[in-house]
Tab-separated table of C-alpha atoms and ligand atoms in Angstrom:
chain	number	residue	atom	x	y	z
A	1	MET	CA	-11.408	52.764	-2.469
A	2	SER	CA	-8.723	54.795	-0.885
A	3	PHE	CA	-5.701	56.576	-2.468
A	4	SER	CA	-3.413	54.207	-0.411
A	5	SER	CA	-5.073	51.017	-1.807
A	6	LEU	CA	-4.111	52.307	-5.113
A	7	GLY	CA	-0.517	51.825	-4.342
A	8	LEU	CA	0.676	55.384	-3.743
A	9	ILE	CA	3.597	56.193	-1.569
A	10	SER	CA	3.339	58.118	1.654
A	11	PRO	CA	4.698	61.474	0.431
A	12	LEU	CA	1.905	61.642	-2.036
A	13	LEU	CA	-0.667	60.486	0.306
A	14	GLN	CA	0.473	63.159	2.789
A	15	ALA	CA	0.052	65.853	0.078
A	16	LEU	CA	-3.384	64.479	-0.780
A	17	ASP	CA	-4.414	64.685	2.861
A	18	ALA	CA	-3.229	68.318	2.961
A	19	LEU	CA	-5.363	69.022	-0.109
A	20	GLU	CA	-8.292	67.121	1.526
A	21	TYR	CA	-8.779	64.802	-1.393
A	22	LYS	CA	-10.666	61.929	0.389
A	23	LEU	CA	-11.372	59.499	-2.293
A	24	PRO	CA	-10.085	58.967	-5.837
A	25	THR	CA	-12.282	60.080	-8.664
A	26	PRO	CA	-13.336	57.363	-11.212
A	27	VAL	CA	-10.539	58.421	-13.599
A	28	GLN	CA	-7.972	58.302	-10.837
A	29	ALA	CA	-9.128	55.014	-9.641
A	30	GLN	CA	-8.629	53.471	-13.033
A	31	ALA	CA	-5.594	55.517	-14.254
A	32	ILE	CA	-3.266	55.498	-11.117
A	33	PRO	CA	-2.680	51.660	-10.830
A	34	ALA	CA	-2.335	51.429	-14.734
A	35	VAL	CA	0.245	54.260	-14.928
A	36	LEU	CA	2.179	52.695	-12.039
A	37	ALA	CA	2.257	49.395	-13.907
A	38	GLY	CA	3.812	51.084	-16.841
A	39	ARG	CA	0.791	50.877	-19.187
A	40	ASP	CA	-0.014	53.372	-21.927
A	41	LEU	CA	-3.388	55.169	-21.615
A	42	MET	CA	-6.059	56.592	-23.869
A	43	VAL	CA	-8.361	58.372	-21.789
A	44	ALA	CA	-11.559	60.159	-22.650
A	45	ALA	CA	-12.228	62.586	-19.766
A	46	GLN	CA	-13.163	66.334	-19.467
A	47	THR	CA	-11.642	68.679	-17.093
A	48	GLY	CA	-13.465	68.485	-13.739
A	49	THR	CA	-13.031	64.776	-13.561
A	50	GLY	CA	-9.830	64.967	-11.786
A	51	LYS	CA	-7.728	63.614	-14.625
A	52	THR	CA	-4.604	65.758	-13.848
A	53	ALA	CA	-4.179	64.079	-10.561
A	54	GLY	CA	-4.981	60.817	-12.506
A	55	PHE	CA	-1.663	61.103	-14.362
A	56	ALA	CA	0.299	63.496	-12.077
A	57	LEU	CA	0.386	61.199	-8.992
A	58	PRO	CA	1.513	58.007	-10.604
A	59	LEU	CA	4.149	59.871	-12.698
A	60	LEU	CA	5.563	61.639	-9.606
A	61	GLN	CA	5.755	58.278	-7.988
A	62	ARG	CA	7.607	56.557	-10.860
A	63	LEU	CA	9.937	59.548	-11.238
A	64	SER	CA	10.923	59.363	-7.612
A	65	THR	CA	11.246	55.657	-7.299
A	66	GLU	CA	12.643	54.518	-10.761
A	67	GLY	CA	15.258	55.603	-13.276
A	68	ALA	CA	18.647	57.210	-13.253
A	69	PRO	CA	19.178	60.842	-12.071
A	70	VAL	CA	18.508	63.262	-14.702
A	71	GLY	CA	21.519	64.568	-16.803
A	72	SER	CA	22.090	68.136	-17.892
A	73	ASN	CA	19.431	69.431	-20.399
A	74	ALA	CA	17.497	66.266	-20.151
A	75	VAL	CA	13.939	65.716	-19.152
A	76	ARG	CA	12.434	62.552	-17.708
A	77	ALA	CA	8.771	63.247	-18.232
A	78	LEU	CA	6.978	65.841	-20.486
A	79	VAL	CA	3.442	66.949	-20.201
A	80	LEU	CA	2.248	68.758	-23.406
A	81	VAL	CA	-0.694	71.104	-23.067
A	82	PRO	CA	-2.315	73.333	-25.481
A	83	THR	CA	-2.230	76.769	-23.632
A	84	ARG	CA	-0.206	78.603	-21.409
A	85	GLU	CA	-2.837	79.027	-18.755
A	86	LEU	CA	-3.119	75.153	-18.616
A	87	ALA	CA	0.603	74.818	-18.511
A	88	GLU	CA	0.716	76.884	-15.439
A	89	GLN	CA	-2.258	75.117	-13.738
A	90	VAL	CA	-0.914	71.563	-14.585
A	91	HIS	CA	2.516	72.540	-13.160
A	92	GLU	CA	0.899	74.000	-10.049
A	93	SER	CA	-0.850	70.677	-9.668
A	94	PHE	CA	2.449	68.717	-9.832
A	95	ARG	CA	4.052	71.076	-7.421
A	96	ALA	CA	1.162	70.617	-4.965
A	97	TYR	CA	1.127	66.720	-5.291
A	98	GLY	CA	4.901	66.477	-5.311
A	99	ARG	CA	5.715	68.927	-2.530
A	100	HIS	CA	7.225	66.213	-0.347
A	101	LEU	CA	9.347	64.740	-3.119
A	102	PRO	CA	12.754	65.984	-4.112
A	103	LEU	CA	11.995	66.380	-7.869
A	104	ARG	CA	12.910	69.152	-10.289
A	105	THR	CA	9.962	70.401	-12.277
A	106	HIS	CA	9.354	73.533	-14.484
A	107	VAL	CA	7.019	74.963	-16.885
A	108	ALA	CA	7.746	76.383	-20.349
A	109	TYR	CA	5.559	78.269	-22.746
A	110	GLY	CA	5.695	81.039	-25.431
A	111	GLY	CA	5.003	84.716	-24.973
A	112	VAL	CA	7.635	85.187	-22.298
A	113	SER	CA	11.381	85.234	-22.376
A	114	ILE	CA	12.875	81.854	-23.245
A	115	ASN	CA	16.262	82.506	-21.234
A	116	PRO	CA	14.963	81.697	-17.884
A	117	GLN	CA	13.567	78.382	-19.204
A	118	MET	CA	16.876	77.678	-20.862
A	119	MET	CA	18.644	78.268	-17.572
A	120	LYS	CA	16.362	76.004	-15.668
A	121	LEU	CA	16.845	73.189	-18.125
A	122	ARG	CA	20.720	73.348	-17.816
A	123	LYS	CA	20.713	71.020	-14.684
A	124	GLY	CA	18.120	68.870	-16.287
A	125	LEU	CA	14.440	68.539	-14.946
A	126	ASP	CA	12.571	65.467	-13.852
A	127	LEU	CA	9.349	66.892	-15.273
A	128	LEU	CA	8.530	69.563	-17.715
A	129	VAL	CA	5.177	70.933	-18.549
A	130	ALA	CA	5.175	72.721	-21.887
A	131	THR	CA	3.288	73.974	-24.875
A	132	PRO	CA	4.429	72.383	-28.042
A	133	GLY	CA	5.627	75.457	-29.895
A	134	ARG	CA	7.909	76.679	-27.040
A	135	LEU	CA	9.296	73.168	-26.428
A	136	LEU	CA	10.172	72.780	-30.097
A	137	ASP	CA	11.969	76.350	-29.870
A	138	LEU	CA	13.968	75.026	-26.853
A	139	TYR	CA	14.712	71.784	-28.753
A	140	GLY	CA	15.892	73.857	-31.775
A	141	LYS	CA	18.361	75.766	-29.498
A	142	ASN	CA	19.745	72.563	-28.090
A	143	ALA	CA	18.325	73.618	-24.632
A	144	VAL	CA	16.505	70.244	-24.068
A	145	LYS	CA	17.298	66.713	-25.022
A	146	PHE	CA	15.020	63.783	-24.965
A	147	THR	CA	17.549	60.887	-24.430
A	148	GLN	CA	16.246	60.249	-20.967
A	149	LEU	CA	12.521	60.836	-21.672
A	150	GLN	CA	10.618	57.992	-20.034
A	151	ALA	CA	7.077	59.384	-20.094
A	152	LEU	CA	4.982	61.660	-22.229
A	153	VAL	CA	1.611	63.031	-21.448
A	154	LEU	CA	-0.652	64.741	-24.190
A	155	ASP	CA	-3.069	66.582	-22.155
A	156	GLU	CA	-6.252	68.015	-23.929
A	157	ALA	CA	-4.890	66.505	-27.283
A	158	ASP	CA	-8.001	67.520	-29.290
A	159	ARG	CA	-7.322	71.103	-28.375
A	160	MET	CA	-3.776	70.918	-29.407
A	161	LEU	CA	-4.810	69.705	-32.801
A	162	ASP	CA	-7.538	72.466	-32.983
A	163	LEU	CA	-5.070	75.168	-32.206
A	164	GLY	CA	-2.865	73.977	-35.099
A	165	PHE	CA	-0.115	72.271	-33.077
A	166	SER	CA	-0.039	69.090	-35.291
A	167	ARG	CA	3.185	70.083	-37.120
A	168	GLU	CA	4.878	70.855	-33.972
A	169	LEU	CA	3.650	67.594	-32.279
A	170	ASP	CA	4.865	65.616	-35.322
A	171	ALA	CA	8.284	67.119	-35.068
A	172	LEU	CA	8.537	66.552	-31.386
A	173	ILE	CA	7.420	62.979	-31.541
A	174	ALA	CA	9.855	62.251	-34.097
A	175	ALA	CA	12.630	63.487	-31.709
A	176	PHE	CA	11.281	61.516	-28.694
A	177	PRO	CA	12.765	57.948	-27.921
A	178	LYS	CA	10.457	55.202	-29.093
A	179	ARG	CA	10.660	53.380	-25.686
A	180	ARG	CA	8.466	55.371	-23.413
A	181	GLN	CA	5.253	55.466	-21.575
A	182	THR	CA	2.587	57.543	-23.246
A	183	LEU	CA	-0.641	58.873	-21.766
A	184	LEU	CA	-3.207	60.520	-24.078
A	185	PHE	CA	-5.968	62.534	-22.630
A	186	SER	CA	-8.659	64.105	-24.664
A	187	ALA	CA	-12.374	65.386	-23.847
A	188	THR	CA	-13.443	64.493	-27.344
A	189	TYR	CA	-12.315	61.735	-29.639
A	190	SER	CA	-12.355	62.814	-33.365
A	191	ASP	CA	-10.836	60.843	-36.139
A	192	PRO	CA	-7.559	62.880	-36.181
A	193	ILE	CA	-7.247	62.131	-32.396
A	194	ARG	CA	-7.862	58.359	-32.974
A	195	ALA	CA	-5.114	58.368	-35.603
A	196	LEU	CA	-2.718	60.046	-33.217
A	197	ALA	CA	-3.550	57.590	-30.594
A	198	THR	CA	-2.915	54.652	-33.002
A	199	SER	CA	0.459	55.932	-33.969
A	200	LEU	CA	1.591	56.839	-30.407
A	201	LEU	CA	0.438	54.242	-27.957
A	202	ARG	CA	1.496	50.708	-27.358
A	203	ASP	CA	-1.451	48.465	-26.293
A	204	PRO	CA	-3.202	51.329	-24.392
A	205	LEU	CA	-5.637	50.831	-21.598
A	206	THR	CA	-8.811	52.726	-22.667
A	207	ILE	CA	-10.565	54.778	-19.999
A	208	ASP	CA	-13.783	56.439	-20.689
A	209	VAL	CA	-15.199	58.209	-17.645
A	210	SER	CA	-17.872	60.429	-19.368
A	211	PRO	CA	-20.115	59.350	-22.145
A	212	ARG	CA	-18.515	60.752	-25.385
A	213	ASN	CA	-19.280	64.340	-26.321
A	214	SER	CA	-21.477	64.990	-23.418
A	215	THR	CA	-21.745	67.860	-20.983
A	216	VAL	CA	-21.385	67.310	-17.281
A	217	LYS	CA	-24.851	66.336	-15.874
A	218	SER	CA	-24.748	68.469	-12.856
A	219	ILE	CA	-24.686	71.569	-14.885
A	220	LYS	CA	-28.029	73.218	-15.540
A	221	GLN	CA	-27.918	74.463	-19.038
A	222	TRP	CA	-30.439	76.785	-20.888
A	223	LEU	CA	-30.555	79.702	-23.203
A	224	ILE	CA	-32.118	83.184	-23.627
A	225	PRO	CA	-33.087	84.169	-27.101
A	226	VAL	CA	-32.012	87.894	-27.709
A	227	ASP	CA	-31.347	90.236	-30.476
A	228	LYS	CA	-27.566	90.475	-31.161
A	229	LYS	CA	-27.420	94.286	-30.459
A	230	ARG	CA	-28.923	93.940	-27.058
A	231	LYS	CA	-26.768	91.252	-25.628
A	232	SER	CA	-24.574	93.619	-23.505
A	233	GLU	CA	-27.674	95.310	-22.159
A	234	LEU	CA	-29.296	91.914	-21.433
A	235	PHE	CA	-25.987	90.629	-19.708
A	236	CYS	CA	-25.694	93.760	-17.379
A	237	HIS	CA	-29.480	93.420	-16.613
A	238	LEU	CA	-29.231	89.700	-15.668
A	239	LEU	CA	-26.098	90.424	-13.461
A	240	LYS	CA	-27.926	92.963	-11.558
A	241	LYS	CA	-31.353	91.471	-11.414
A	242	ASN	CA	-30.182	88.017	-10.341
A	243	GLY	CA	-27.457	89.338	-7.968
A	244	TRP	CA	-24.951	87.095	-9.788
A	245	GLY	CA	-21.540	86.597	-7.968
A	246	GLN	CA	-18.581	85.540	-10.013
A	247	VAL	CA	-19.276	84.776	-13.728
A	248	LEU	CA	-17.066	83.514	-16.500
A	249	VAL	CA	-18.261	84.926	-19.862
A	250	PHE	CA	-17.245	83.685	-23.218
A	251	VAL	CA	-17.344	85.888	-26.176
A	252	LYS	CA	-16.324	85.086	-29.828
A	253	THR	CA	-13.865	87.597	-30.694
A	254	ARG	CA	-11.004	89.528	-28.861
A	255	LYS	CA	-12.727	92.705	-29.923
A	256	GLY	CA	-16.095	91.679	-28.613
A	257	VAL	CA	-14.278	90.649	-25.332
A	258	GLU	CA	-12.795	94.190	-24.948
A	259	GLN	CA	-16.154	95.827	-25.842
A	260	LEU	CA	-17.916	94.042	-23.199
A	261	VAL	CA	-15.144	94.572	-20.497
A	262	GLU	CA	-15.384	98.290	-21.436
A	263	THR	CA	-19.208	98.264	-21.054
A	264	LEU	CA	-19.008	96.515	-17.689
A	265	LEU	CA	-16.175	98.809	-16.325
A	266	ALA	CA	-18.221	101.912	-17.389
A	267	GLN	CA	-21.055	100.657	-15.117
A	268	GLY	CA	-18.705	100.138	-12.179
A	269	ILE	CA	-18.592	96.328	-12.447
A	270	ARG	CA	-15.258	94.677	-11.775
A	271	ALA	CA	-14.314	93.013	-14.947
A	272	ASP	CA	-11.181	91.795	-16.686
A	273	SER	CA	-10.414	89.938	-19.852
A	274	ILE	CA	-8.336	86.922	-21.159
A	275	HIS	CA	-7.736	86.563	-24.871
A	276	GLY	CA	-4.839	85.732	-27.205
A	277	ASP	CA	-3.904	89.291	-27.850
A	278	LYS	CA	-3.022	89.953	-24.397
A	279	PRO	CA	0.611	89.442	-23.156
A	280	GLN	CA	1.005	86.379	-20.940
A	281	PRO	CA	1.680	88.260	-17.716
A	282	ALA	CA	-1.635	90.244	-18.167
A	283	ARG	CA	-3.574	87.044	-18.892
A	284	LEU	CA	-2.295	85.342	-15.893
A	285	ARG	CA	-2.798	88.504	-13.621
A	286	ALA	CA	-6.496	88.607	-14.825
A	287	LEU	CA	-6.943	85.025	-14.069
A	288	GLU	CA	-5.325	85.517	-10.504
A	289	ARG	CA	-7.594	88.509	-9.823
A	290	PHE	CA	-10.707	86.508	-10.924
A	291	LYS	CA	-9.564	83.610	-8.548
A	292	SER	CA	-9.022	85.833	-5.632
A	293	ASP	CA	-12.450	87.530	-6.170
A	294	GLU	CA	-10.897	90.824	-6.955
A	295	VAL	CA	-12.729	90.646	-10.392
A	296	GLN	CA	-16.416	89.618	-10.604
A	297	VAL	CA	-16.655	89.193	-14.376
A	298	LEU	CA	-13.932	87.445	-16.247
A	299	VAL	CA	-14.576	87.747	-20.031
A	300	ALA	CA	-12.713	85.395	-22.319
A	301	THR	CA	-12.261	84.019	-25.824
A	302	ASP	CA	-12.063	80.160	-26.209
A	303	VAL	CA	-8.279	80.287	-25.521
A	304	ALA	CA	-9.352	80.338	-21.964
A	305	ALA	CA	-12.071	77.816	-22.301
A	306	ARG	CA	-10.052	74.569	-21.683
A	307	GLY	CA	-8.395	73.626	-18.520
A	308	LEU	CA	-8.863	76.612	-16.355
A	309	ASP	CA	-9.592	75.317	-12.946
A	310	ILE	CA	-11.430	77.771	-10.872
A	311	ASP	CA	-12.827	76.632	-7.472
A	312	ASP	CA	-16.543	76.690	-7.140
A	313	LEU	CA	-17.441	78.741	-10.304
A	314	PRO	CA	-21.139	78.710	-10.151
A	315	LEU	CA	-22.017	80.243	-13.514
A	316	VAL	CA	-20.763	80.372	-17.133
A	317	VAL	CA	-22.395	82.714	-19.644
A	318	ASN	CA	-21.973	82.156	-23.295
A	319	PHE	CA	-22.327	85.668	-24.507
A	320	ASP	CA	-21.772	84.248	-28.048
A	321	LEU	CA	-22.075	80.510	-28.961
A	322	PRO	CA	-18.845	79.005	-29.998
A	323	ILE	CA	-18.130	78.223	-33.649
A	324	VAL	CA	-16.788	74.843	-32.802
A	325	ALA	CA	-19.570	72.796	-31.009
A	326	GLU	CA	-17.060	70.942	-28.995
A	327	ASP	CA	-15.923	74.220	-27.355
A	328	TYR	CA	-19.504	74.438	-25.805
A	329	ILE	CA	-18.549	71.343	-23.742
A	330	HIS	CA	-15.302	72.935	-22.687
A	331	ARG	CA	-16.799	76.219	-21.846
A	332	THR	CA	-19.524	74.809	-19.692
A	333	GLY	CA	-17.050	72.412	-18.096
A	334	ARG	CA	-15.664	75.530	-16.347
A	335	THR	CA	-18.470	75.118	-13.879
A	336	GLY	CA	-20.047	72.056	-12.076
A	337	ARG	CA	-16.401	70.796	-11.438
A	338	ALA	CA	-15.548	67.837	-9.226
A	339	GLY	CA	-19.114	66.955	-8.592
A	340	ALA	CA	-20.174	70.724	-7.724
A	341	SER	CA	-23.383	71.864	-9.361
A	342	GLY	CA	-23.239	74.783	-11.833
A	343	GLU	CA	-25.239	76.774	-14.447
A	344	ALA	CA	-24.445	77.583	-17.952
A	345	ILE	CA	-26.619	80.222	-19.665
A	346	SER	CA	-26.253	80.988	-23.422
A	347	LEU	CA	-27.405	84.328	-24.953
A	348	VAL	CA	-28.588	83.276	-28.404
A	349	ALA	CA	-29.233	85.525	-31.427
A	350	ALA	CA	-31.192	84.395	-34.599
A	351	ASP	CA	-28.014	84.150	-36.634
A	352	GLU	CA	-26.444	81.668	-34.253
A	353	VAL	CA	-29.186	78.965	-34.709
A	354	GLN	CA	-26.851	76.718	-36.860
A	355	GLN	CA	-24.322	76.807	-33.953
A	356	LEU	CA	-27.106	76.002	-31.498
A	357	ALA	CA	-28.263	73.135	-33.654
A	358	ALA	CA	-24.730	71.764	-33.784
A	359	ILE	CA	-24.196	71.922	-30.013
A	360	GLU	CA	-27.550	70.340	-29.422
A	361	THR	CA	-26.609	67.466	-31.761
A	362	LEU	CA	-23.247	67.012	-30.101
A	363	THR	CA	-24.599	67.056	-26.645
A	364	ARG	CA	-27.832	65.205	-27.456
A	365	GLN	CA	-30.045	67.549	-25.701
A	366	ILE	CA	-32.322	70.500	-26.628
A	367	LEU	CA	-31.461	73.441	-24.431
A	368	THR	CA	-34.441	74.891	-22.772
A	369	ARG	CA	-35.426	78.426	-23.878
A	370	ASN	CA	-36.305	81.130	-21.456
A	371	ASP	CA	-37.369	84.574	-22.590
A	372	GLU	CA	-36.304	87.407	-20.417
A	373	GLN	CA	-39.025	89.859	-20.108
A	374	GLY	CA	-38.275	93.169	-21.976
A	375	PHE	CA	-35.581	91.402	-23.981
A	376	GLU	CA	-37.852	89.241	-26.284
A	377	PRO	CA	-36.040	89.268	-29.637
A	378	GLU	CA	-37.330	90.996	-32.658
A	379	HIS	CA	-35.423	88.363	-34.847
A	380	ARG	CA	-36.764	85.179	-33.403
A	381	VAL	CA	-34.444	82.234	-32.999
A	382	PRO	CA	-35.769	79.397	-35.261
A	383	MET	CA	-36.771	76.286	-33.428
A	384	THR	CA	-34.371	73.099	-33.490
A	385	ASP	CA	-35.687	69.566	-33.227
A	386	ALA	CA	-34.453	66.636	-31.164
A	387	ARG	CA	-31.855	65.788	-33.620
A	388	GLY	CA	-30.426	69.260	-33.471
A	389	GLN	CA	-31.977	70.209	-36.810
A	390	VAL	CA	-33.096	73.773	-37.597
A	391	LEU	CA	-36.993	73.490	-38.162
A	392	LYS	CA	-37.277	76.863	-39.918
A	393	LYS	CA	-34.686	79.045	-41.607
A	394	PRO	CA	-34.107	82.338	-39.827
A	395	LYS	CA	-36.290	84.952	-41.459
A	396	LYS	CA	-34.611	88.187	-42.972
A	397	PRO	CA	-34.799	90.574	-40.235
A	398	LYS	CA	-37.684	93.006	-40.547
A	399	LYS	CA	-37.620	96.571	-39.461
A	400	PRO	CA	-38.765	96.486	-35.813
A	401	LYS	CA	-42.308	97.888	-35.307
A	402	PRO	CA	-42.017	100.308	-32.389
A	403	GLY	CA	-43.440	98.859	-29.059
A	404	LYS	CA	-43.901	95.383	-30.574
A	405	SER	CA	-41.807	92.373	-29.894
A	406	GLN	CA	-41.928	88.800	-31.174
A	407	GLY	CA	-41.680	86.080	-28.628
A	408	VAL	CA	-40.457	82.441	-29.473
B	501	AMP	P1	-9.085	68.275	-13.193
B	501	AMP	O1	-10.115	67.545	-13.940
B	501	AMP	O2	-7.734	67.499	-13.085
B	501	AMP	O3	-8.866	69.624	-13.709
B	501	AMP	O4	-9.505	68.493	-11.680
B	501	AMP	C1	-10.580	69.215	-11.295
B	501	AMP	C2	-10.595	69.726	-9.856
B	501	AMP	O5	-10.926	68.509	-8.963
B	501	AMP	C3	-9.394	70.263	-9.390
B	501	AMP	O6	-9.739	71.373	-8.591
B	501	AMP	C4	-8.848	69.211	-8.433
B	501	AMP	O7	-8.049	69.844	-7.322
B	501	AMP	C5	-9.908	68.504	-7.777
B	501	AMP	N1	-9.806	67.102	-7.461
B	501	AMP	C6	-9.054	66.225	-8.177
B	501	AMP	N2	-9.143	64.995	-7.743
B	501	AMP	C7	-9.779	65.270	-6.561
B	501	AMP	C8	-10.221	64.319	-5.597
B	501	AMP	N3	-9.883	62.944	-5.572
B	501	AMP	N4	-10.877	64.677	-4.483
B	501	AMP	C9	-11.276	66.057	-4.393
B	501	AMP	N5	-10.938	66.982	-5.387
B	501	AMP	C10	-10.249	66.533	-6.447
């Protein structure tokens, strides 16, 4: 099946040619004709499946071929996303796909001045990509009106709820016109997301391109048991020993991120960080430096876990396991994208065994354990069974005997 057989117009086909997209991915093959036909969608798809083009291409087509020209301060299509990074990235995709179409698009998120966003909205926009908080601020200032809104996309809806956007979403949805096309994308489908879907969608087409709550098959995943206090040392050792190229590393806390970056920089390793305490321009700069290979190791909290699209990222390291098991799927999804193979390695300490069990239950797999010589933990990580249950409670840490280590 080709993109032209899905009914896309030639300005879009030209753009796809230039991007060297040869064939639609499964989510695109299903979503594009349905969106063109005006259907609502409820899609279970992870990043890496090509879902952005799945909604961006048909929306661009509908915006350029249907509907009245946009009035001042109005928007015709809205894409709501959970994070600033994802907002930039999704908008960038719209720009790339829509480069031969005369549409006005923009992106709006918090943490930067609101005035340029208000100015941009004055003449109206065909498409706005926004985070819910900033969009609500703009609405409160009468900088945006929804009277012409014909299409709404909620991207990474599960993440928006996790990040506490449900109040903003409720307020916005109440302000949107009832007659509109709505497309809901979520990697995981929890009960709150299903409830949101029921309240938002009209006779939606359901598309499920990945088995629920699974990680991408092409990603090789395993773990190294290690004592907490030796994680930095182990990471630096692995980096050198394995001659790793670019690595995206996830750390639980902002402080932990900064500490690891400091350790890496002190060893002459090019590292930078992304987390919620950093001003937006610094976060984007870090991401750009990583994408352009100026930075070898990008250390991030889960804020960065979803949606970041970095070409050919071969390796993700979970320096700490995530508190919320679903985040494991999103973190590992940063590698092995668009069919490429990838590797995700977790450094797991004994006190993370419950998180490990939750991840193994969710992903229905037991992660292979490989000890790293010289780093066998003194506090062993209890074994988990096929249902992700912890078989033995972690023992109280004993005082280490010099020269002796306990393997798993
Ligand atoms: P997404 O899941 O939307 O974040 O897309 C993941 C990656 O796949 C992005 O780098 C896209 O540029 C790329 N991509 C999307 N659709 C296609 C396609 N049909 N052919 C090749 N690459 C694609």
